[in-house]
Coordinates of C-alpha atoms and ligand atoms in Angstrom, one line a residue:
M532 CA 41.0 -14.5 8.2
K533 CA 37.9 -15.5 6.2
K534 CA 39.8 -14.8 3.0
K535 CA 42.8 -16.8 4.2
I536 CA 40.6 -19.8 5.0
L537 CA 39.0 -19.5 1.6
A538 CA 42.4 -19.3 -0.1
V539 CA 43.5 -22.5 1.6
L540 CA 40.3 -24.3 0.6
E541 CA 40.6 -23.1 -2.9
S542 CA 44.1 -24.3 -3.3
S543 CA 43.4 -27.8 -1.9
D544 CA 42.0 -30.7 -3.9
G545 CA 40.4 -32.6 -1.1
Y546 CA 39.5 -32.1 2.6
V547 CA 41.5 -29.8 4.9
S548 CA 41.1 -30.6 8.6
G549 CA 40.1 -28.0 11.1
E550 CA 43.3 -28.7 13.0
Q551 CA 45.4 -28.1 9.9
L552 CA 43.6 -24.8 9.2
S553 CA 43.9 -23.7 12.8
K554 CA 47.7 -24.5 12.9
Q555 CA 48.5 -23.0 9.5
L556 CA 46.6 -19.8 10.2
G557 CA 47.3 -19.5 13.9
V558 CA 43.7 -19.3 15.1
S559 CA 41.6 -21.6 17.3
R560 CA 39.4 -24.4 15.7
T561 CA 36.3 -22.6 17.0
A562 CA 37.4 -19.5 15.1
V563 CA 37.9 -21.6 11.9
W564 CA 34.4 -23.1 12.4
K565 CA 33.0 -19.5 12.8
Y566 CA 34.6 -18.3 9.6
I567 CA 33.4 -21.3 7.7
G568 CA 29.9 -20.3 8.8
L569 CA 30.4 -16.8 7.5
L570 CA 31.7 -18.1 4.2
R571 CA 28.6 -20.3 3.9
E572 CA 26.4 -17.3 4.6
E573 CA 28.1 -15.5 1.7
G574 CA 27.1 -18.4 -0.6
Y575 CA 30.1 -20.7 -0.6
K576 CA 29.1 -24.3 -0.5
I577 CA 31.5 -25.9 2.0
D578 CA 31.2 -29.6 2.8
S579 CA 32.3 -30.8 6.3
V580 CA 32.9 -34.4 7.2
T581 CA 33.8 -35.6 10.7
H582 CA 37.5 -36.5 11.0
R583 CA 38.3 -35.2 7.5
G584 CA 37.5 -31.5 7.7
Y585 CA 36.3 -29.0 5.2
R586 CA 36.2 -29.0 1.4
L587 CA 35.1 -26.2 -1.0
A588 CA 32.3 -27.9 -3.0
E589 CA 31.2 -24.8 -5.0
A590 CA 32.6 -21.3 -5.1
A591 CA 30.0 -18.6 -4.4
D592 CA 28.9 -16.8 -7.5
L593 CA 29.5 -13.4 -6.0
L594 CA 29.2 -10.2 -8.1
D595 CA 32.7 -9.1 -8.8
I596 CA 33.6 -5.8 -10.2
K597 CA 36.8 -7.2 -11.8
K598 CA 34.8 -9.7 -13.8
I599 CA 32.0 -7.2 -14.8
T600 CA 34.0 -4.2 -15.8
P601 CA 35.8 -5.7 -18.8
M602 CA 32.4 -6.8 -20.2
L603 CA 30.9 -3.3 -19.8
H604 CA 30.9 -1.0 -22.8
T605 CA 28.2 1.4 -21.7
S606 CA 28.1 5.1 -22.2
V607 CA 26.1 6.2 -19.1
V608 CA 24.7 3.3 -17.0
G609 CA 27.5 1.7 -15.0
T610 CA 30.2 4.2 -15.9
K611 CA 30.8 4.1 -12.1
L612 CA 29.9 0.8 -10.5
D613 CA 30.1 -0.1 -6.8
I614 CA 29.3 -3.6 -5.4
M615 CA 28.6 -3.7 -1.7
K616 CA 28.4 -6.8 0.5
S617 CA 25.6 -5.4 2.6
V618 CA 23.6 -2.2 2.7
D619 CA 20.2 -1.1 4.0
S620 CA 18.8 -0.5 0.5
T621 CA 20.7 0.3 -2.7
N622 CA 18.0 3.0 -3.4
E623 CA 18.9 4.6 -0.1
E624 CA 22.6 4.4 -0.8
V625 CA 22.2 5.9 -4.3
K626 CA 20.1 8.8 -2.8
R627 CA 22.9 9.4 -0.2
R628 CA 25.5 9.4 -3.0
A629 CA 23.4 11.7 -5.2
A630 CA 23.2 14.2 -2.3
E631 CA 27.0 14.1 -2.2
G632 CA 27.1 15.0 -5.9
E633 CA 27.5 11.7 -7.7
K634 CA 27.1 11.8 -11.5
S635 CA 24.4 10.2 -13.7
G636 CA 25.2 6.6 -14.5
L637 CA 26.3 5.5 -11.0
V638 CA 25.2 1.9 -10.2
I639 CA 25.2 0.5 -6.7
A640 CA 24.7 -3.3 -6.3
A641 CA 24.6 -5.3 -3.1
E642 CA 24.7 -9.0 -2.3
K643 CA 22.5 -8.3 0.7
Q644 CA 19.9 -5.6 1.7
T645 CA 18.9 -5.3 5.3
G646 CA 16.0 -3.0 4.4
G647 CA 15.1 -3.7 0.8
K648 CA 12.1 -1.7 -0.3
G649 CA 9.3 -2.6 -2.7
R650 CA 6.6 -0.5 -4.2
L651 CA 3.6 0.8 -2.2
G652 CA 5.6 0.7 1.1
R653 CA 6.2 -3.0 0.9
T654 CA 9.5 -4.7 1.9
W655 CA 11.6 -6.5 -0.7
Q656 CA 13.3 -9.7 0.4
S657 CA 16.8 -9.8 -0.9
D658 CA 17.8 -13.5 -0.5
S659 CA 21.1 -14.7 -2.0
G660 CA 20.8 -15.7 -5.6
G661 CA 19.2 -12.4 -6.8
I662 CA 20.7 -9.3 -8.2
Y663 CA 19.8 -6.1 -6.4
F664 CA 20.9 -2.7 -7.6
T665 CA 20.0 0.9 -8.2
V666 CA 20.9 3.2 -11.1
L667 CA 21.3 6.9 -10.7
L668 CA 20.2 9.0 -13.7
K669 CA 19.8 12.7 -14.2
P670 CA 17.5 13.1 -17.1
D671 CA 16.8 16.5 -18.4
L672 CA 13.0 16.2 -18.0
P673 CA 10.2 17.9 -16.1
P674 CA 8.9 15.7 -13.2
N675 CA 5.6 14.9 -15.0
E676 CA 7.5 13.1 -17.8
I677 CA 9.6 10.9 -15.6
S678 CA 7.4 7.9 -16.2
A679 CA 9.2 7.5 -19.5
V680 CA 12.4 6.5 -17.5
T681 CA 10.4 4.1 -15.4
L682 CA 9.0 2.4 -18.5
A683 CA 12.5 2.4 -20.1
A684 CA 13.9 0.5 -17.1
G685 CA 11.2 -2.2 -17.4
Y686 CA 11.7 -2.5 -21.1
G687 CA 15.5 -2.7 -20.7
M688 CA 15.2 -5.4 -18.1
C689 CA 12.8 -7.4 -20.3
L690 CA 15.2 -7.2 -23.2
A691 CA 18.1 -8.4 -21.0
V692 CA 16.2 -11.4 -19.7
R693 CA 15.2 -12.3 -23.2
E694 CA 18.7 -11.9 -24.6
Y695 CA 20.5 -13.8 -21.8
T696 CA 18.1 -16.6 -21.2
G697 CA 15.9 -16.8 -24.2
L698 CA 12.9 -16.9 -21.9
D699 CA 9.6 -15.3 -23.0
A700 CA 9.7 -12.4 -20.5
K701 CA 7.0 -9.8 -20.6
I702 CA 6.3 -6.5 -18.9
K703 CA 3.4 -6.1 -16.5
W704 CA 2.7 -2.4 -16.8
P705 CA 4.4 -0.2 -15.7
N706 CA 7.6 -2.2 -15.0
D707 CA 7.3 -5.6 -13.3
I708 CA 8.8 -8.3 -15.4
I709 CA 6.9 -11.6 -15.6
I710 CA 7.4 -15.0 -17.0
G711 CA 4.2 -16.8 -17.6
N712 CA 2.0 -15.4 -14.9
K713 CA 4.7 -15.0 -12.2
K714 CA 6.9 -12.1 -11.3
V715 CA 10.6 -12.4 -11.7
C716 CA 11.7 -8.7 -11.4
G717 CA 10.4 -5.6 -9.6
I718 CA 11.4 -2.0 -10.0
L719 CA 11.1 0.9 -7.5
T720 CA 11.8 4.3 -9.0
E721 CA 12.4 7.2 -6.6
M722 CA 12.9 10.8 -7.7
A723 CA 14.1 14.2 -6.3
A724 CA 12.8 17.2 -8.2
Q725 CA 12.3 20.9 -8.3
T726 CA 8.9 22.1 -9.5
D727 CA 10.0 22.2 -13.2
R728 CA 13.0 19.9 -13.3
V729 CA 14.1 16.5 -12.1
D730 CA 17.3 16.5 -10.0
Y731 CA 17.8 12.8 -10.2
V732 CA 16.0 9.4 -10.4
A733 CA 17.1 6.3 -8.4
I734 CA 15.9 3.3 -10.3
G735 CA 16.0 0.3 -8.0
I736 CA 15.8 -3.1 -9.5
G737 CA 15.5 -6.5 -7.9
I738 CA 15.6 -9.7 -10.1
N739 CA 15.2 -13.3 -9.0
V740 CA 18.1 -15.1 -10.7
N741 CA 19.3 -18.3 -9.1
H742 CA 16.6 -18.8 -6.5
I743 CA 15.7 -22.5 -6.2
S744 CA 12.4 -21.9 -4.4
F745 CA 10.3 -19.2 -2.6
P746 CA 8.6 -19.1 0.7
D747 CA 5.0 -20.4 0.8
E748 CA 3.5 -16.8 1.0
I749 CA 4.9 -15.9 -2.4
K750 CA 5.5 -19.1 -4.3
E751 CA 2.3 -18.8 -6.4
K752 CA 3.4 -15.3 -7.5
A753 CA 7.2 -15.3 -7.8
T754 CA 9.6 -17.2 -10.0
S755 CA 13.3 -17.0 -10.8
L756 CA 15.3 -17.4 -14.0
Y757 CA 16.7 -20.6 -12.7
I758 CA 13.3 -22.1 -12.0
E759 CA 12.1 -21.1 -15.5
S760 CA 15.1 -22.1 -17.5
G761 CA 16.5 -25.0 -15.4
K762 CA 19.9 -23.5 -15.8
K763 CA 22.1 -21.7 -13.2
I764 CA 22.9 -18.2 -14.4
N765 CA 26.4 -16.6 -14.3
R766 CA 25.4 -13.5 -12.4
N767 CA 28.4 -11.4 -13.4
E768 CA 27.8 -12.0 -17.1
F769 CA 24.0 -11.5 -16.7
F770 CA 24.6 -8.2 -14.8
A771 CA 26.8 -6.9 -17.6
C772 CA 24.1 -7.8 -20.0
I773 CA 21.5 -6.0 -17.9
L774 CA 23.6 -2.8 -17.7
K775 CA 24.2 -2.9 -21.4
N776 CA 20.4 -3.1 -22.2
L777 CA 19.5 -0.4 -19.6
D778 CA 22.2 1.9 -21.1
M779 CA 20.9 1.4 -24.6
V780 CA 17.2 1.8 -23.7
T781 CA 17.4 4.7 -21.2
A782 CA 19.6 6.8 -23.6
G783 CA 16.6 6.9 -25.9
F784 CA 13.8 7.2 -23.4
M785 CA 15.6 9.9 -21.4
A786 CA 14.7 12.4 -24.0
G787 CA 11.0 11.6 -23.7
F788 CA 8.7 8.8 -24.8
T789 CA 8.5 8.7 -28.6
E790 CA 6.0 6.8 -30.7
E791 CA 8.7 4.2 -31.5
D792 CA 9.5 3.7 -27.8
K793 CA 5.8 3.3 -27.2
N794 CA 5.5 0.6 -29.9
N795 CA 8.6 -1.2 -28.7
F796 CA 7.2 -1.2 -25.1
K797 CA 3.7 -2.3 -26.3
S798 CA 5.2 -5.3 -28.2
L799 CA 6.4 -6.8 -24.8
C800 CA 3.6 -5.6 -22.6
A801 CA 1.5 -8.4 -21.1
T802 CA -1.1 -6.0 -19.7
L803 CA -2.6 -5.0 -23.0
D804 CA -5.9 -6.6 -24.2
R805 CA -6.5 -8.0 -20.7
Q806 CA -9.2 -7.3 -18.1
V807 CA -7.7 -5.1 -15.4
S808 CA -8.8 -3.2 -12.3
A809 CA -7.2 0.0 -11.0
V810 CA -7.9 2.9 -8.7
K811 CA -8.0 6.4 -10.0
G812 CA -8.9 9.4 -7.8
G813 CA -10.1 7.0 -5.1
V814 CA -12.6 5.3 -7.6
K815 CA -12.2 1.7 -8.7
I816 CA -12.1 1.2 -12.5
E817 CA -12.6 -2.2 -14.2
G818 CA -12.2 -2.7 -17.9
T819 CA -9.9 -3.7 -20.7
A820 CA -6.4 -2.2 -20.9
F821 CA -6.3 -1.4 -24.6
D822 CA -3.4 1.0 -25.2
L823 CA -0.7 3.3 -23.8
S824 CA -1.0 7.1 -24.1
S825 CA 1.8 9.1 -25.6
E826 CA 3.0 9.7 -22.0
G827 CA 3.0 6.0 -21.2
D828 CA -0.2 6.0 -19.2
L829 CA -2.3 2.8 -19.3
M830 CA -5.5 3.4 -21.2
I831 CA -8.5 1.4 -19.8
R832 CA -12.0 1.2 -21.4
D833 CA -14.8 0.2 -19.0
K834 CA -18.0 -1.7 -20.0
N835 CA -19.8 1.6 -20.7
G836 CA -17.1 2.7 -23.1
T837 CA -15.6 5.3 -20.8
V838 CA -11.9 5.7 -21.3
Y839 CA -9.5 6.3 -18.3
A840 CA -5.7 7.0 -18.3
V841 CA -4.0 5.5 -15.3
N842 CA -0.5 6.6 -14.4
S843 CA 0.4 5.2 -11.0
G844 CA -0.6 2.9 -8.2
E845 CA -1.4 -0.8 -8.5
V846 CA -3.1 -2.3 -11.5
V847 CA -4.4 -5.8 -11.0
V848 CA -4.4 -7.9 -14.2
Q849 CA -6.6 -10.8 -14.5
G850 CA -4.6 -14.0 -14.9
I851 CA -1.3 -12.5 -13.7
Y852 CA -0.4 -13.2 -10.0
Ligands
LIG704 C1 8.5 -3.9 -6.4 O1 8.2 -4.7 -7.2 O2 7.8 -3.8 -5.4 C2 9.8 -3.2 -6.5 C3 10.9 -3.9 -5.9 C4 12.2 -3.2 -6.0 C5 13.3 -3.9 -5.3 C6 14.7 -3.3 -5.6 S1 16.0 -4.3 -5.0 C7 17.1 -3.0 -5.3 C8 16.5 -1.7 -4.9 N1 16.7 -1.4 -3.5 C9 15.5 -1.5 -2.9 O3 15.4 -1.2 -1.6 N2 14.5 -1.7 -3.7 C10 14.9 -1.9 -5.0

């Protein structure tokens, strides 16, 4: 019924009264009103005026497989693509599909996540306007080399933002994407592995695209591409651009982290040459992040000249959220 109401609104120039909709579609006016509410929740902007009825002011910019697929020319990432209206978490969905034997390259995106997960056990708000998705990859790597894939995802996302918007996006090591000193994209990588081999990685990515504002608790730390560029982004086009960049970058990094990969990553890494603090083995380290190791660890030199390699957890960078 929702689709039928939408079709009537789409084919009408002006307002369509509730009575007309109800007669034409054989449902009560209360039901019409309820379905209009559901369409608004999905992102359709529908004006309503007393005595005139409803008018579609702006179609929802929903992710649409039919629009994305013709733009995709990827070799692995997105070779199978599924867009869900709602799911608990795209990472959880990909892990379920991996357990059923899905191949490397599957991408699951969702308009809404009811249990979106962030790093370090946090939750990830998945408000409309963002793009939330997870890529399934099966790299032929031992578990201790998997950080290369995590770095690749951040690098690929950074390239996509730069290509599509021209904004000066940078990577906050290991894989947050920032613009200025605010976060625009977060990545949660989960892995299933044997002792010597990775079974799969689920790379979950959330990017703030057309958000107009953020709640008070995070507005000092978070931004969106719309806020930074002043332009609404076509999410289908941008998503195709993201998948293209992830495909290109992960293909290289999946074989390991070469010197060239490291230098490419470093050229976009905002963490280097900054004062940082991190925790390693339960001990707090403070110093300057000065390099990446050949495995992609962050190298920190403290004021006594002692050098540490940090490979996980939270790194706080002075001046960035
Ligand atoms: C972080 O910065 O804390 C990581 C956030 C990762 C969020 C994405 S949204 C799509 C995917 N599904 C999830 O549940 N989380 C990731």
